[in-house]
Short mmCIF file of C-alpha atoms in Angstrom, two decimals:
data_model
loop_
_atom_site.label_atom_id
_atom_site.label_comp_id
_atom_site.label_asym_id
_atom_site.label_seq_id
_atom_site.Cartn_x
_atom_site.Cartn_y
_atom_site.Cartn_z
CA MET A 1 148.85 108.75 77.26
CA ALA A 2 147.28 106.35 74.74
CA LYS A 3 145.26 103.61 76.45
CA PHE A 4 143.72 100.90 74.32
CA VAL A 5 141.49 97.97 75.17
CA LEU A 6 141.85 94.75 73.19
CA ALA A 7 139.19 92.06 73.63
CA GLY A 8 138.57 88.81 71.80
CA LYS A 9 137.73 85.13 71.83
CA ALA A 10 140.36 83.03 73.52
CA ASP A 11 140.68 80.73 70.47
CA CYS A 12 140.71 83.49 67.82
CA PRO A 13 143.96 83.57 65.75
CA TYR A 14 143.44 87.23 64.88
CA PHE A 15 143.12 88.09 68.57
CA ALA A 16 146.46 86.31 69.08
CA LYS A 17 148.04 88.37 66.28
CA ALA A 18 146.59 91.63 67.64
CA GLU A 19 147.86 90.69 71.10
CA ARG A 20 151.42 90.24 69.79
CA LEU A 21 151.22 93.60 68.02
CA ALA A 22 149.96 95.28 71.21
CA ASP A 23 152.84 93.79 73.21
CA LEU A 24 155.30 95.07 70.61
CA LEU A 25 153.82 98.57 70.74
CA HIS A 26 153.98 98.63 74.55
CA LYS A 27 157.60 97.44 74.49
CA ASN A 28 158.71 100.15 72.07
CA LEU A 29 156.41 102.94 73.24
CA PRO A 30 156.35 103.41 77.05
CA SER A 31 153.36 105.78 76.78
CA PHE A 32 151.30 103.13 74.99
CA THR A 33 149.20 101.04 77.40
CA ILE A 34 146.96 98.13 76.55
CA HIS A 35 144.31 96.34 78.61
CA LYS A 36 143.41 92.85 77.39
CA ILE A 37 140.10 91.07 77.87
CA VAL A 38 139.92 87.38 76.99
CA GLN A 39 136.51 85.73 76.70
CA HIS A 40 135.71 82.05 76.43
CA PRO A 41 134.24 81.21 72.98
CA ASP A 42 130.92 80.25 74.60
CA ASP A 43 130.65 83.68 76.25
CA TRP A 44 131.99 85.84 73.47
CA GLU A 45 128.88 86.72 71.46
CA GLN A 46 126.81 87.71 74.51
CA TRP A 47 129.68 89.74 75.96
CA LEU A 48 130.29 91.51 72.64
CA GLN A 49 126.60 92.32 72.22
CA THR A 50 126.45 93.78 75.74
CA ILE A 51 129.56 95.95 75.33
CA CYS A 52 128.34 97.26 71.96
CA ASP A 53 124.85 98.00 73.25
CA THR A 54 126.29 99.84 76.25
CA ASN A 55 128.51 102.06 74.10
CA GLY A 56 126.35 102.38 70.98
CA TRP A 57 128.84 100.52 68.76
CA LYS A 58 128.36 98.12 65.85
CA HIS A 59 130.89 95.30 65.72
CA ASN A 60 130.37 91.58 65.19
CA ARG A 61 133.73 89.82 65.13
CA SER A 62 136.82 89.04 67.19
CA PRO A 63 138.84 90.94 68.18
CA ILE A 64 137.43 94.35 69.07
CA VAL A 65 139.69 97.31 69.86
CA TRP A 66 138.76 100.65 71.35
CA ARG A 67 140.55 103.63 72.82
CA GLU A 68 139.72 104.80 76.34
CA MET A 69 139.27 108.57 76.57
CA ILE A 70 140.86 108.66 80.02
CA ASP A 71 141.69 112.36 79.93
CA ARG A 72 138.39 113.54 78.48
CA GLY A 73 135.67 111.47 80.11
CA GLY A 74 132.84 109.88 78.18
CA LYS A 75 132.69 106.52 76.50
CA GLY A 76 135.56 104.91 74.64
CA LEU A 77 136.25 105.47 70.94
CA LEU A 78 135.80 102.33 68.83
CA LEU A 79 138.77 101.59 66.59
CA GLY A 80 137.48 98.38 65.02
CA GLY A 81 138.84 94.88 64.55
CA PHE A 82 142.23 93.41 63.78
CA SER A 83 142.66 95.14 60.40
CA GLU A 84 141.82 98.58 61.80
CA PHE A 85 144.20 98.08 64.74
CA MET A 86 146.97 96.95 62.37
CA GLU A 87 146.42 99.97 60.13
CA HIS A 88 146.38 102.35 63.11
CA ALA A 89 149.67 100.96 64.45
CA GLN A 90 151.36 101.27 61.07
CA ILE A 91 150.15 104.79 60.32
CA TYR A 92 150.67 106.37 63.77
CA TYR A 93 153.59 104.35 65.15
CA GLY A 94 155.26 102.82 62.10
CA ILE A 95 155.03 99.35 63.66
CA THR A 96 153.42 96.26 62.16
CA SER A 97 153.22 92.53 62.84
CA ASP A 98 154.40 89.78 60.53
CA ILE A 99 153.45 86.80 62.69
CA LYS A 100 152.94 83.63 60.65
CA ALA A 101 149.71 81.67 60.48
CA ASP A 102 150.98 78.54 62.27
CA LEU A 103 152.24 80.65 65.19
CA MET A 104 148.89 82.47 65.33
CA MET A 105 147.13 79.11 65.69
CA THR A 106 149.55 77.95 68.39
CA ILE A 107 149.11 81.12 70.43
CA SER A 108 145.31 81.01 70.10
CA ALA A 109 145.27 77.41 71.35
CA GLU A 110 147.45 78.43 74.31
CA ASN A 111 145.13 81.38 75.02
CA LEU A 112 142.11 79.09 75.09
CA GLN A 113 143.78 76.60 77.44
CA THR A 114 144.92 79.40 79.74
CA LYS A 115 141.37 80.81 79.83
CA ILE A 116 139.94 77.39 80.67
CA ASP A 117 142.53 76.90 83.43
CA LEU A 118 141.72 80.32 84.92
CA MET A 119 137.97 79.62 84.83
CA GLU A 120 138.48 76.26 86.55
CA GLU A 121 140.67 77.89 89.18
CA GLU A 122 138.05 80.59 89.80
CA THR A 123 135.34 77.92 90.12
CA TYR A 124 137.49 75.98 92.59
CA TYR A 125 138.11 78.96 94.85
CA LYS A 126 134.45 80.01 94.68
CA GLY A 127 133.59 76.49 95.80
CA LEU A 128 135.63 77.00 98.97
CA ILE A 129 133.21 79.76 100.02
CA LYS A 130 130.09 78.49 101.76
CA PRO A 131 127.66 81.42 101.49
CA LEU A 132 124.39 81.89 103.30
CA HIS A 133 121.62 81.55 100.71
CA ILE A 134 118.96 84.24 101.19
CA TRP A 135 115.80 84.11 99.09
CA ILE A 136 113.50 87.12 98.74
CA THR A 137 110.08 86.77 97.11
CA SER A 138 108.32 89.63 95.33
CA ALA A 139 111.82 90.91 94.65
CA LEU A 140 110.69 93.84 92.52
CA SER A 141 108.94 95.45 95.48
CA PRO A 142 110.43 98.60 97.03
CA VAL A 143 110.95 96.69 100.29
CA CYS A 144 113.41 94.36 98.57
CA TYR A 145 115.33 97.28 97.07
CA ASN A 146 115.87 98.64 100.57
CA LEU A 147 116.68 95.23 102.03
CA ILE A 148 119.57 94.28 99.76
CA PRO A 149 122.28 96.62 101.17
CA LEU A 150 121.05 96.05 104.73
CA LEU A 151 121.29 92.27 104.45
CA CYS A 152 124.78 92.33 102.98
CA ASN A 153 126.58 94.83 105.22
CA GLY A 154 127.71 92.28 107.81
CA GLU A 155 125.67 93.67 110.71
CA ILE A 156 123.02 90.93 110.72
CA PHE A 157 124.78 87.74 109.65
CA GLY A 158 128.33 88.61 110.64
CA GLU A 159 131.31 90.16 108.90
CA SER A 160 132.68 86.78 107.80
CA THR A 161 129.44 85.44 106.27
CA PHE A 162 129.19 85.69 102.50
CA ILE A 163 125.71 86.14 101.06
CA SER A 164 124.28 84.40 98.01
CA LEU A 165 121.21 86.45 97.16
CA HIS A 166 118.29 84.90 95.26
CA LEU A 167 115.71 87.36 93.93
CA LEU A 168 112.39 85.70 93.06
CA ASN A 169 109.52 87.48 91.32
CA ILE A 170 107.21 85.10 89.47
CA LYS A 171 105.11 87.92 88.01
CA GLY A 172 107.99 90.18 87.13
CA ALA A 173 109.64 90.89 83.80
CA VAL A 174 112.96 89.16 83.31
CA GLU A 175 114.49 92.44 82.15
CA GLU A 176 113.52 94.18 85.39
CA LEU A 177 114.97 91.35 87.47
CA SER A 178 118.18 91.47 85.44
CA ALA A 179 118.41 95.21 86.02
CA LEU A 180 117.98 94.64 89.77
CA LYS A 181 120.71 92.00 89.71
CA MET A 182 123.06 94.39 87.89
CA GLU A 183 122.32 97.24 90.29
CA SER A 184 122.87 94.95 93.28
CA GLU A 185 126.24 93.85 91.91
CA ASP A 186 127.17 97.47 91.25
CA LEU A 187 126.97 98.11 95.00
CA SER A 188 130.30 96.23 95.26
CA LEU A 189 129.38 94.93 98.71
CA PRO A 190 132.33 92.84 99.99
CA LEU A 191 130.08 90.13 101.47
CA LEU A 192 127.79 89.79 98.45
CA HIS A 193 129.06 86.56 96.90
CA GLU A 194 126.59 86.30 94.02
CA VAL A 195 123.16 87.42 92.88
CA THR A 196 120.78 85.20 90.94
CA VAL A 197 117.30 86.09 89.67
CA HIS A 198 114.31 83.79 89.26
CA ALA A 199 111.15 84.53 87.27
CA ASP A 200 109.53 81.15 87.99
CA LEU A 201 109.42 78.60 90.80
CA ASN A 202 111.87 76.14 89.27
CA ASP A 203 114.33 75.25 92.05
CA ALA A 204 112.83 77.97 94.28
CA PHE A 205 114.30 78.18 97.80
CA MET A 206 117.11 75.76 96.94
CA ASN A 207 119.64 75.59 99.83
CA ALA A 208 117.88 78.50 101.52
CA GLY A 209 119.12 79.47 104.97
CA VAL A 210 116.88 82.54 105.20
CA ILE A 211 113.65 83.22 103.29
CA ILE A 212 111.91 86.60 103.29
CA VAL A 213 108.35 86.51 101.94
CA LEU A 214 107.15 89.91 100.74
CA ASP A 215 104.18 88.91 98.56
CA GLU A 216 100.98 90.94 98.82
CA VAL A 217 98.52 88.27 97.65
CA LYS A 218 94.81 88.61 96.92
CA GLN A 219 92.62 86.54 99.22
CA GLU A 220 91.47 84.23 96.42
CA GLU A 221 95.10 83.46 95.49
CA LEU A 222 96.40 83.20 99.04
CA SER A 223 95.93 79.48 99.70
CA ASN A 224 97.49 78.24 96.46
CA THR A 225 100.46 80.60 96.61
CA CYS A 226 101.28 79.79 100.23
CA LYS A 227 100.79 76.06 99.70
CA GLU A 228 103.19 76.09 96.77
CA TYR A 229 105.77 78.10 98.70
CA GLY A 230 105.48 75.75 101.67
CA HIS A 231 105.99 72.61 99.59
CA LEU A 232 109.07 74.10 97.90
CA ILE A 233 110.53 75.24 101.22
CA ASP A 234 109.95 71.77 102.63
CA SER A 235 111.69 70.13 99.64
CA ASN A 236 114.52 72.53 98.84
CA ALA A 237 115.49 74.65 101.87
CA HIS A 238 117.81 73.70 104.71
CA SER A 239 116.07 71.99 107.61
CA ASP A 240 116.96 74.92 109.90
CA VAL A 241 115.84 77.63 107.44
CA ARG A 242 114.43 80.79 109.02
CA VAL A 243 111.33 82.11 107.26
CA VAL A 244 110.29 85.73 107.79
CA VAL A 245 106.87 86.74 106.45
CA ALA A 246 106.25 90.45 106.03
CA GLY A 247 103.74 92.75 104.41
CA ASN A 248 100.59 94.70 105.13
CA SER A 249 97.78 92.20 104.50
CA TYR A 250 97.09 88.63 105.67
CA VAL A 251 100.58 88.48 107.17
CA ASN A 252 99.70 86.08 109.99
CA LEU A 253 97.63 83.90 107.67
CA LYS A 254 100.38 83.73 105.04
CA CYS A 255 102.84 82.66 107.70
CA TYR A 256 100.45 79.98 108.99
CA LEU A 257 99.61 78.56 105.54
CA ILE A 258 103.24 78.35 104.45
CA MET A 259 104.14 76.72 107.75
CA GLN A 260 101.44 74.08 107.36
CA SER A 261 102.73 73.08 103.92
CA ALA A 262 106.29 72.65 105.21
CA PRO A 263 105.82 69.96 107.88
CA SER A 264 109.50 68.99 108.09
CA ILE A 265 110.53 72.52 109.16
CA ALA A 266 110.09 73.40 112.84
CA THR A 267 107.17 75.77 113.37
CA CYS A 268 109.38 78.03 115.49
CA ASN A 269 111.35 78.81 112.31
CA PHE A 270 108.41 80.75 110.85
CA VAL A 271 107.67 84.28 112.07
CA ALA A 272 105.57 87.22 110.93
CA VAL A 273 106.91 90.78 111.21
CA ALA A 274 104.98 93.35 113.27
CA THR A 275 107.89 95.73 113.88
CA HIS A 276 106.75 98.34 111.35
CA LEU A 277 103.43 98.62 113.22
CA GLU A 278 105.29 99.07 116.50
CA ASN A 279 107.29 101.86 114.89
CA ILE A 280 104.16 103.70 113.75
CA ALA A 281 102.92 103.77 117.34
CA ARG A 282 106.34 104.63 118.75
CA SER A 283 106.58 107.55 116.34
CA GLN A 284 103.26 109.02 117.54
CA LEU A 285 104.24 108.61 121.20
CA ALA A 286 107.65 110.16 120.55
CA LYS A 287 106.01 113.25 119.04
CA LYS A 288 103.73 113.55 122.05
CA LEU A 289 106.65 113.24 124.49
CA ASN A 290 109.05 115.37 122.42
CA VAL A 291 111.68 112.64 122.10
CA THR A 292 113.01 110.62 119.16
CA THR A 293 111.27 107.43 118.06
CA SER A 294 114.29 105.37 119.10
CA GLU A 295 113.83 106.60 122.68
CA VAL A 296 110.41 104.93 122.97
CA LYS A 297 110.66 101.16 123.44
CA CYS A 298 108.60 98.04 124.19
CA VAL A 299 105.38 99.13 122.50
CA LEU A 300 103.54 95.86 121.86
CA MET A 301 101.16 94.77 119.12
CA TRP A 302 98.82 91.88 119.86
CA GLY A 303 96.84 90.08 117.21
CA ASN A 304 96.46 90.24 113.45
CA ILE A 305 99.24 92.08 111.63
CA GLY A 306 97.58 94.09 108.89
CA GLY A 307 94.18 93.47 110.52
CA SER A 308 92.80 94.00 114.01
CA ILE A 309 95.53 94.89 116.51
CA TYR A 310 95.51 95.70 120.22
CA ILE A 311 98.22 98.23 121.12
CA ASP A 312 99.66 97.45 124.56
CA LEU A 313 101.59 100.17 126.41
CA GLN A 314 101.96 98.34 129.75
CA ARG A 315 105.68 97.75 129.23
CA ALA A 316 106.33 100.81 127.05
CA LYS A 317 109.12 103.04 128.34
CA VAL A 318 110.69 106.31 127.31
CA TYR A 319 114.32 107.41 127.64
CA ASN A 320 115.70 110.96 127.90
CA TYR A 321 112.29 112.41 128.65
CA ASP A 322 112.52 116.00 129.90
CA GLY A 323 110.19 115.74 132.87
CA ALA A 324 110.25 116.29 136.60
CA VAL A 325 112.52 113.28 137.08
CA CYS A 326 115.69 112.94 135.01
CA GLY A 327 118.46 110.40 134.93
CA PRO A 328 121.43 109.04 132.94
CA PRO A 329 120.98 107.82 129.33
CA HIS A 330 120.06 104.29 130.45
CA PHE A 331 117.32 105.61 132.77
CA SER A 332 113.77 105.02 131.50
CA GLN A 333 110.26 105.91 132.67
CA PRO A 334 106.88 104.29 131.93
CA VAL A 335 105.18 105.86 128.92
CA LEU A 336 101.74 105.59 130.54
CA GLU A 337 102.95 107.72 133.46
CA MET A 338 104.56 110.34 131.22
CA VAL A 339 101.59 110.76 128.89
CA TYR A 340 99.10 112.40 131.19
CA ASP A 341 96.50 112.84 128.46
CA THR A 342 94.53 109.60 128.80
CA LYS A 343 91.88 110.84 126.42
CA TRP A 344 94.50 111.34 123.71
CA LEU A 345 95.74 107.76 124.17
CA GLU A 346 92.22 106.38 123.85
CA THR A 347 91.19 108.49 120.86
CA GLU A 348 93.60 110.47 118.71
CA PHE A 349 96.56 108.13 119.27
CA LEU A 350 94.62 105.01 118.24
CA THR A 351 92.93 106.80 115.35
CA THR A 352 96.23 108.10 113.97
CA VAL A 353 97.97 104.72 114.20
CA ASN A 354 95.05 102.90 112.56
CA LYS A 355 94.75 105.55 109.85
CA HIS A 356 98.46 105.33 109.12
CA GLN A 357 98.21 101.56 108.86
CA ARG A 358 95.23 101.73 106.49
CA THR A 359 96.96 104.36 104.36
CA VAL A 360 100.01 102.14 103.94
CA ARG A 361 97.82 99.22 102.85
CA LYS A 362 95.95 101.34 100.28
CA LYS A 363 99.10 102.85 98.80
CA LEU A 364 101.32 99.79 98.61
CA GLN A 365 102.33 100.55 95.02
CA HIS A 366 103.58 103.99 96.12
CA SER A 367 105.32 102.89 99.32
CA LEU A 368 109.08 103.34 99.46
CA GLY A 369 109.42 100.25 101.64
CA ILE A 370 111.92 101.83 104.04
CA SER A 371 110.00 101.16 107.26
CA GLU A 372 109.13 97.59 106.29
CA ALA A 373 112.73 96.78 105.36
CA ASN A 374 113.96 98.21 108.64
CA GLY A 375 111.43 96.10 110.56
CA ILE A 376 112.53 92.90 108.82
CA CYS A 377 116.18 93.61 109.56
CA THR A 378 115.37 94.34 113.21
CA VAL A 379 113.76 90.90 113.56
CA LEU A 380 116.66 89.14 111.81
CA HIS A 381 119.27 91.00 113.85
CA ARG A 382 117.69 89.92 117.13
CA TRP A 383 117.21 86.38 115.84
CA TYR A 384 120.95 86.16 115.19
CA HIS A 385 122.27 88.41 117.98
CA ASP A 386 119.64 88.26 120.77
CA SER A 387 117.32 90.96 122.08
CA PRO A 388 118.91 93.94 123.84
CA PRO A 389 118.72 93.58 127.64
CA GLY A 390 115.30 94.48 129.00
CA GLU A 391 113.65 94.88 125.59
CA ILE A 392 110.72 92.91 124.22
CA MET A 393 109.17 93.12 120.77
CA SER A 394 106.05 91.99 118.93
CA LEU A 395 106.27 88.98 116.63
CA GLY A 396 103.73 86.82 114.85
CA VAL A 397 104.35 83.26 116.08
CA LEU A 398 102.37 80.04 116.34
CA CYS A 399 100.26 80.25 119.49
CA GLU A 400 100.29 77.37 121.98
CA GLY A 401 97.46 78.67 124.15
CA GLN A 402 99.32 81.49 125.88
CA TYR A 403 97.12 84.22 127.38
CA GLY A 404 94.00 82.20 126.61
CA ILE A 405 94.44 82.68 122.87
CA PRO A 406 93.37 79.60 120.86
CA GLU A 407 96.12 77.26 119.73
CA ASP A 408 97.14 76.87 116.10
CA LEU A 409 96.94 80.57 115.21
CA VAL A 410 99.87 82.73 114.16
CA PHE A 411 99.25 85.58 116.60
CA SER A 412 101.37 88.66 117.24
CA MET A 413 102.65 88.50 120.83
CA PRO A 414 105.55 89.87 122.90
CA VAL A 415 108.77 87.86 122.58
CA THR A 416 112.46 87.99 123.37
CA PHE A 417 115.30 86.35 121.45
CA HIS A 418 118.14 84.40 123.04
CA ASN A 419 120.67 82.06 121.39
CA GLY A 420 118.76 82.05 118.11
CA ILE A 421 115.44 81.12 119.73
CA TRP A 422 112.41 83.32 120.39
CA LYS A 423 110.34 82.92 123.54
CA VAL A 424 106.93 84.39 124.32
CA VAL A 425 106.99 86.70 127.34
CA SER A 426 104.64 85.04 129.82
CA ASP A 427 104.26 87.46 132.73
CA ILE A 428 102.05 90.21 131.27
CA LYS A 429 98.75 90.72 133.09
CA HIS A 430 95.60 91.67 131.20
CA SER A 431 92.35 93.14 132.42
CA ASP A 432 89.08 91.40 131.54
CA ASP A 433 88.44 94.10 128.95
CA VAL A 434 91.76 93.41 127.19
CA LYS A 435 91.19 89.66 127.36
CA GLU A 436 87.88 90.17 125.60
CA LYS A 437 89.54 92.27 122.88
CA LEU A 438 92.15 89.56 122.28
CA GLN A 439 89.43 86.91 122.02
CA LEU A 440 87.57 88.99 119.43
CA ILE A 441 90.76 89.37 117.39
CA ALA A 442 91.40 85.62 117.66
CA LYS A 443 87.84 84.94 116.46
CA GLU A 444 88.42 87.16 113.40
CA MET A 445 91.67 85.35 112.63
CA THR A 446 90.09 81.93 113.08
CA GLY A 447 87.47 82.91 110.51
CA GLU A 448 90.19 83.92 108.03
CA LYS A 449 91.99 80.64 108.64
CA VAL A 450 88.87 78.48 108.19
CA PHE A 451 88.04 80.25 104.92
CA ALA A 452 91.57 79.68 103.60
CA LEU A 453 91.66 76.04 104.66
CA LYS A 454 88.52 75.29 102.66
CA THR A 455 90.56 75.60 99.47
CA THR A 456 93.81 74.12 100.76
CA THR A 457 94.97 70.54 101.36
CA PHE A 458 98.23 70.37 103.30
CA ALA A 459 101.03 67.85 103.14
CA SER A 460 100.86 65.10 105.74
#
């Protein structure tokens, strides 16, 4: 079977003549198939350049004709322009076209009007879709690569919510962002409405419903970057935007500084992700108890995400543990009662978790970003669908004096989600020793905050 592709500018008379010849060939030769591609004159040159670069062709006029090697694989075989197509039809099929010039002009005008009508119709129907605008900063990071399919699969935002994805990387090459856009579109995710890339802060966070901040910023750049982000969020995002700050350094501080520069957005709409730290600890406990990581729950992280953390196992529980007491799948037992090796908990466990955390921070450029992406999605899923019954998680939120921790710090604490709102769990009891540890962490964080505020003036 001969399959040809005919492409051209909508207003090109020679495309119109080639189109008539292709229709005549198809009418007289059932085995001859033709696929037509009509481009608006404004889009033609860029489209032609892209198709030629992709296939290694040289062609600079309308129309362009190639043969698809559908039975042999590989790229198509370039035939040429109108003259080459006309010659091919006459030599191989004995068919030619004698369409007159005035008819060619009429058909080309009709082609252009039809293309314009179709584009307007497409724009109209796209306008009927009201997508959720999700912005991701530092979009060239591995975390973002892992996030894209997870955000657009319908599990977090619902199977009827279309996603408009905005990928922002102010220090990234435009070519790399364009490649990421193309790869994202190639996923063919049904809920991915559109992908746009941004290499500067012009119109950043416009219409944002969700913002995910992934930047790993040097301390000397922290204040200015966060201040700028906060101002843009305040000006451009929806008033109920949900801002998720993630990373491995200054996470709490970044969240706080952005929040302070976006005074019109409720402070409860800013959170810092600690889930990946929870998972490091859960993984070590699971190995000790010979269960899977998913069977260890409610391990809590208090304090400074990426800095000093107190690991709290008071509420930690394990499922499907093969011990003296067994029960159905929903039956759990306290981790502290199942791990009999107290010395291990106080030494090797803490050392391993802290070492893992430091290793991740040192090797950010080599990280695959899988754990971080999973942690972000866990937070978003609970924000939109509530916490599972009986489960609490760690989250960096603005402190209001709970547990004796100073106000006006973004501090990682235990929370639950319900109806799109997080709430700090208030009934956990601490020993004097733990209270002292939390105060020391708060003092460290206050120092970081004071240093950052020296170089930052916030919006009033």
